[in-house]
Coordinates of C-alpha atoms in Angstrom, one line a residue:
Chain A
X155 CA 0.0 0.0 0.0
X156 CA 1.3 3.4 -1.0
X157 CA 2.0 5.5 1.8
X158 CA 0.0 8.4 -0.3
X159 CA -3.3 7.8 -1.7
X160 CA -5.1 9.7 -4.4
X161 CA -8.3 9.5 -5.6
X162 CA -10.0 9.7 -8.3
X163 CA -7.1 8.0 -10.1
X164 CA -8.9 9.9 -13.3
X165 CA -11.9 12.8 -12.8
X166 CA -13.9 13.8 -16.2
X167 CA -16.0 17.2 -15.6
X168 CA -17.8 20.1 -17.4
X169 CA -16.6 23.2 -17.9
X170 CA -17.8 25.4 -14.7
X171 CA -18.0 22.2 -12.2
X172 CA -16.4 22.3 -9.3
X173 CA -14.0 19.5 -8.5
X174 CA -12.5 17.6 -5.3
X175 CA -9.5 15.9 -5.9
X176 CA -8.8 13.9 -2.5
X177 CA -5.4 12.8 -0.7
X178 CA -4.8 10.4 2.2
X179 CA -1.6 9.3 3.9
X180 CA -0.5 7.0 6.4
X181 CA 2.3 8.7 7.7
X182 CA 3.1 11.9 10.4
X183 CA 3.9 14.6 8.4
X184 CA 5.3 18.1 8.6
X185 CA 3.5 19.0 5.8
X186 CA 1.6 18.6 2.7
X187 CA 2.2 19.7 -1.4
X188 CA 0.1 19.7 -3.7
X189 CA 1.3 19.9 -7.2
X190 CA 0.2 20.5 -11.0
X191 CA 1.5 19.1 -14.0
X192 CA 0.7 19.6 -17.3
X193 CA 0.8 17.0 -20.1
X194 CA 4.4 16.8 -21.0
X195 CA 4.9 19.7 -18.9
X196 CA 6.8 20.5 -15.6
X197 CA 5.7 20.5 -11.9
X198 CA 3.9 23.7 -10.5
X199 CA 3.5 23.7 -6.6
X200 CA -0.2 25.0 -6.0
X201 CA 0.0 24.8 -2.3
X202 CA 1.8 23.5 1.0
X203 CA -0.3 23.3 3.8
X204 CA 0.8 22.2 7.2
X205 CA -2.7 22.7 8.5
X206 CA -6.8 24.3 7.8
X207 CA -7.4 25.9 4.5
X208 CA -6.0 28.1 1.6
X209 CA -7.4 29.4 -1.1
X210 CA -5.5 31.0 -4.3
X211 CA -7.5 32.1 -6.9
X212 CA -10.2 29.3 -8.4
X213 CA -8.0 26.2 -5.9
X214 CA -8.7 25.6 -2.3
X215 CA -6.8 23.2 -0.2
X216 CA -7.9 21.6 2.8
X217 CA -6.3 19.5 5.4
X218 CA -7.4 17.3 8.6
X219 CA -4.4 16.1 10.1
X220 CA -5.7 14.0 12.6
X221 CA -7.4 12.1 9.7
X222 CA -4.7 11.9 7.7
X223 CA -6.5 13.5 4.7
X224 CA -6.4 16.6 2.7
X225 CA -8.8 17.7 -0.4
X226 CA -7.7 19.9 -3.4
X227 CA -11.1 22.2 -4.5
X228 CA -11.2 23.7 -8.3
X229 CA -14.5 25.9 -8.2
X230 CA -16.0 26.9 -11.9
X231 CA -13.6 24.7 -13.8
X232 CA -11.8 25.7 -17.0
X233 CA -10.5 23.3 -19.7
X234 CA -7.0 25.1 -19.0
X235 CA -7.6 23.5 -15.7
X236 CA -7.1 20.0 -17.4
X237 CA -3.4 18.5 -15.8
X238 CA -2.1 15.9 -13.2
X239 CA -2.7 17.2 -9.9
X240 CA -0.5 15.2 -7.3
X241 CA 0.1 15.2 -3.6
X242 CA 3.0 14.9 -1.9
X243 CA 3.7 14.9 1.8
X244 CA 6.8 15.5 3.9
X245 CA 8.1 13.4 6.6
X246 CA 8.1 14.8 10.1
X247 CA 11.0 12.8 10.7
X248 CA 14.2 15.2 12.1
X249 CA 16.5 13.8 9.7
X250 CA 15.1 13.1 6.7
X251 CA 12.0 16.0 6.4
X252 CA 13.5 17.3 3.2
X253 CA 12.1 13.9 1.6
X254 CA 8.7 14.2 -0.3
X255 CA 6.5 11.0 -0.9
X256 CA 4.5 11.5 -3.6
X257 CA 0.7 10.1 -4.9
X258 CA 0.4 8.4 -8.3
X259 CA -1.8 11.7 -9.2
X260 CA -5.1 12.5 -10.6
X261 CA -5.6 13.1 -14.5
X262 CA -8.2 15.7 -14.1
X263 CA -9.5 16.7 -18.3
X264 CA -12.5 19.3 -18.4
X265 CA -14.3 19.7 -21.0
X266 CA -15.6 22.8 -22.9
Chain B
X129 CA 14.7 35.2 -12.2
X130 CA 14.5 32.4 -14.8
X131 CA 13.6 29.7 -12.6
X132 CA 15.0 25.9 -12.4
X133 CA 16.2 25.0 -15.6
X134 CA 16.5 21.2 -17.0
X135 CA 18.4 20.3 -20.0
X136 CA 17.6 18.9 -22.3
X137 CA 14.1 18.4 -22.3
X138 CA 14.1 15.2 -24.5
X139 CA 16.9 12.7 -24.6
X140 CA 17.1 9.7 -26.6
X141 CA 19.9 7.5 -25.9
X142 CA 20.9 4.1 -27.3
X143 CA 20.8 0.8 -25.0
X144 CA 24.7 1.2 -23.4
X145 CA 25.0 4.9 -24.0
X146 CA 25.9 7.5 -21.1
X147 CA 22.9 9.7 -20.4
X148 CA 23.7 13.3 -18.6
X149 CA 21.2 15.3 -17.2
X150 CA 21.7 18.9 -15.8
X151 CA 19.3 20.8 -13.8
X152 CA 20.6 24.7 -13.0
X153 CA 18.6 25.8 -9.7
X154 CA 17.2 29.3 -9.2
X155 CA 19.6 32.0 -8.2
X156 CA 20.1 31.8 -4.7
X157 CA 19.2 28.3 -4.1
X158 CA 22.0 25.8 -2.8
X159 CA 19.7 22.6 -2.2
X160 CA 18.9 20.3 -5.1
X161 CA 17.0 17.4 -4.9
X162 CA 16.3 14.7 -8.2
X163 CA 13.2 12.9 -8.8
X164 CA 12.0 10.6 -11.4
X165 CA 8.9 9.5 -12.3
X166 CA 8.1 6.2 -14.1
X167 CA 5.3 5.9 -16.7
X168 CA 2.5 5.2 -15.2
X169 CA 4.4 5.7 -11.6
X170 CA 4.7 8.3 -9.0
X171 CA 7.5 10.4 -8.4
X172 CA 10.1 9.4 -6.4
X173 CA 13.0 10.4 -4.8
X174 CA 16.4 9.8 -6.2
X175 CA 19.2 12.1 -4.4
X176 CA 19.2 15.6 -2.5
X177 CA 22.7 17.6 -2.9
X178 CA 24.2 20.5 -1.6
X179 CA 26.8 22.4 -3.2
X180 CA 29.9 19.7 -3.6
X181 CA 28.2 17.5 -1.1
X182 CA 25.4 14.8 -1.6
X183 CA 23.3 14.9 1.5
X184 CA 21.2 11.6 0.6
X185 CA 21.3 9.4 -2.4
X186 CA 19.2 6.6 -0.9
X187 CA 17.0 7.0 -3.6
X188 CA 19.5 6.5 -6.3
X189 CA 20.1 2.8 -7.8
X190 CA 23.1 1.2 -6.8
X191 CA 24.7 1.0 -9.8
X192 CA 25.0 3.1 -13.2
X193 CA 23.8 6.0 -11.5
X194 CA 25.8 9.4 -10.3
X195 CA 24.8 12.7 -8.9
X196 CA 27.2 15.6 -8.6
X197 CA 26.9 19.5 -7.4
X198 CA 29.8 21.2 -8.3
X199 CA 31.0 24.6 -6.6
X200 CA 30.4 26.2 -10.2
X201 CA 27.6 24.9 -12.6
X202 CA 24.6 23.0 -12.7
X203 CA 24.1 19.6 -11.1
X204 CA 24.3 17.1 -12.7
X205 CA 22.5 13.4 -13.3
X206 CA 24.2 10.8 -14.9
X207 CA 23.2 7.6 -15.8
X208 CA 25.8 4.6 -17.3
X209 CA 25.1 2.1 -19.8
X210 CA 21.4 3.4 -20.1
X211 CA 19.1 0.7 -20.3
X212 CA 15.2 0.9 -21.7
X213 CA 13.9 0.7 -17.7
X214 CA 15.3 4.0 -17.3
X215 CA 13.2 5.6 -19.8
X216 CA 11.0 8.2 -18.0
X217 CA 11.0 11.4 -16.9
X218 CA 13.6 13.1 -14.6
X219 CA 12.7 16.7 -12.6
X220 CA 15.1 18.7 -10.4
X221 CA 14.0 21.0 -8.0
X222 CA 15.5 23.5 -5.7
X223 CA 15.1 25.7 -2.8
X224 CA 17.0 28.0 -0.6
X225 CA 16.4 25.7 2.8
X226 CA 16.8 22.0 3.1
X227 CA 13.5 21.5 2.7
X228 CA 11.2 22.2 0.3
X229 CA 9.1 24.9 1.5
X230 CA 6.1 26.7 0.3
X231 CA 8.8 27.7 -2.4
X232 CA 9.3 24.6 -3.9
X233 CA 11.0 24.8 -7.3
X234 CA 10.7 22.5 -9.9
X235 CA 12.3 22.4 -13.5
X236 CA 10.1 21.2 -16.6
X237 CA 11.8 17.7 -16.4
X238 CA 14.3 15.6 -19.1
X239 CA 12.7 13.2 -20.9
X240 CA 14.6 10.1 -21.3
X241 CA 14.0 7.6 -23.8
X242 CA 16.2 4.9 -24.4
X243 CA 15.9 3.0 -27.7

């Protein structure tokens, strides 16, 4: 079992739907990424959250730690919107909390 | 500020061939961490250097593969004797702290293909 779960491994929507992309781990962390990638494209950090909410724009991120879960929010979704969205989470561990463990990611396509 | 550059951003090399990889952080930054990601795959963690010292390469393979930081210039990743399981795609990314913070850099990624 991966230490990072995503789900849905793939999310379909309309243009102007508002999405939830969810993300659950196993492990303590010291914090919480998540990412964007575009097809081909490089890696974007949206957001790191070590706890609550934030909100840039259109994306929201949410995290419980003490459930071990955080969501990613897209409200009124765009077809530019359409990428990989992944989540990664860092180890609390002293030594080694530069590490990132990373989900497999969500394909997320919207359509016009 | 132009960001973490990767080159190149394709690479085809022939079964045996030497693959090199650079990655240039941002201005400023002295931390540099590789990660590949396997089709289909997650990311994952290869090596995290520091400016002429690698800090933790338990993510790198045992064999074939090298990481270096030099004083001057841009890490580099360098893979021996390429073989067609290392065909994917390899980012950099780099930050001013050891860890990645809310400033987390990332390049646009090599992608390797080995025929």
């Amino acid at each position: 079992k991966n230490e990072v779960e995503q789900s849905p491994q793939n999310l379909t929507a309309q243009e102007g739907e508002f999405i939830t992309i969810n993300c659950s781990y196993s492990v303590g962390i010291s914090a919480l990424h998540w990412l964007q990638q575009h097809p081909g494209g490089g890696i974007v950090s949206l957001f790191m959250l070590s706890s609550g909410k934030k909100k840039h724009g259109r994306l929201i991120a949410t995290i419980n730690i003490q459930e071990k879960h955080s969501s990613l929010h897209i409200t009124a979704s765009h077809p530019r919107d359409s990428a990989v969205y992944i989540c990664a989470v860092r180890s609390k561990s002293g030594g080694s909390n530069y590490k990132l463990t990373f989900g497999k990611g969500t394909l997320l396509t919207v359509n016009p | 500020n132009a960001g973490v550059m990767q080159n190149p951003r394709h690479l085809v090399r022939r079964r045996g061939q030497e693959a090199r990889l650079r990655c240039s952080p941002m201005k400023g930054h002295s931390h540099v961490y590789w990660y590949r990601q396997l089709p289909e795959e997650g990311l994952k963690f290869m090596v995290y250097l520091q400016k002429e010292n690698i800090i933790d390469e338990s993510g790198m393979p045992k064999e074939r593969f090298s990481a270096e930081f030099p004083k001057e210039g841009p890490s580099i990743l360098r893979i021996q004797q390429v073989v067609r399981g290392d065909s994917a795609a390899y980012f950099c990314a780099s930050s001013p702290r050891a860890r990645l913070g809310t400033e987390a850099f990332f390049g646009q990624g090599t992608r390797l293909t080995v025929v």
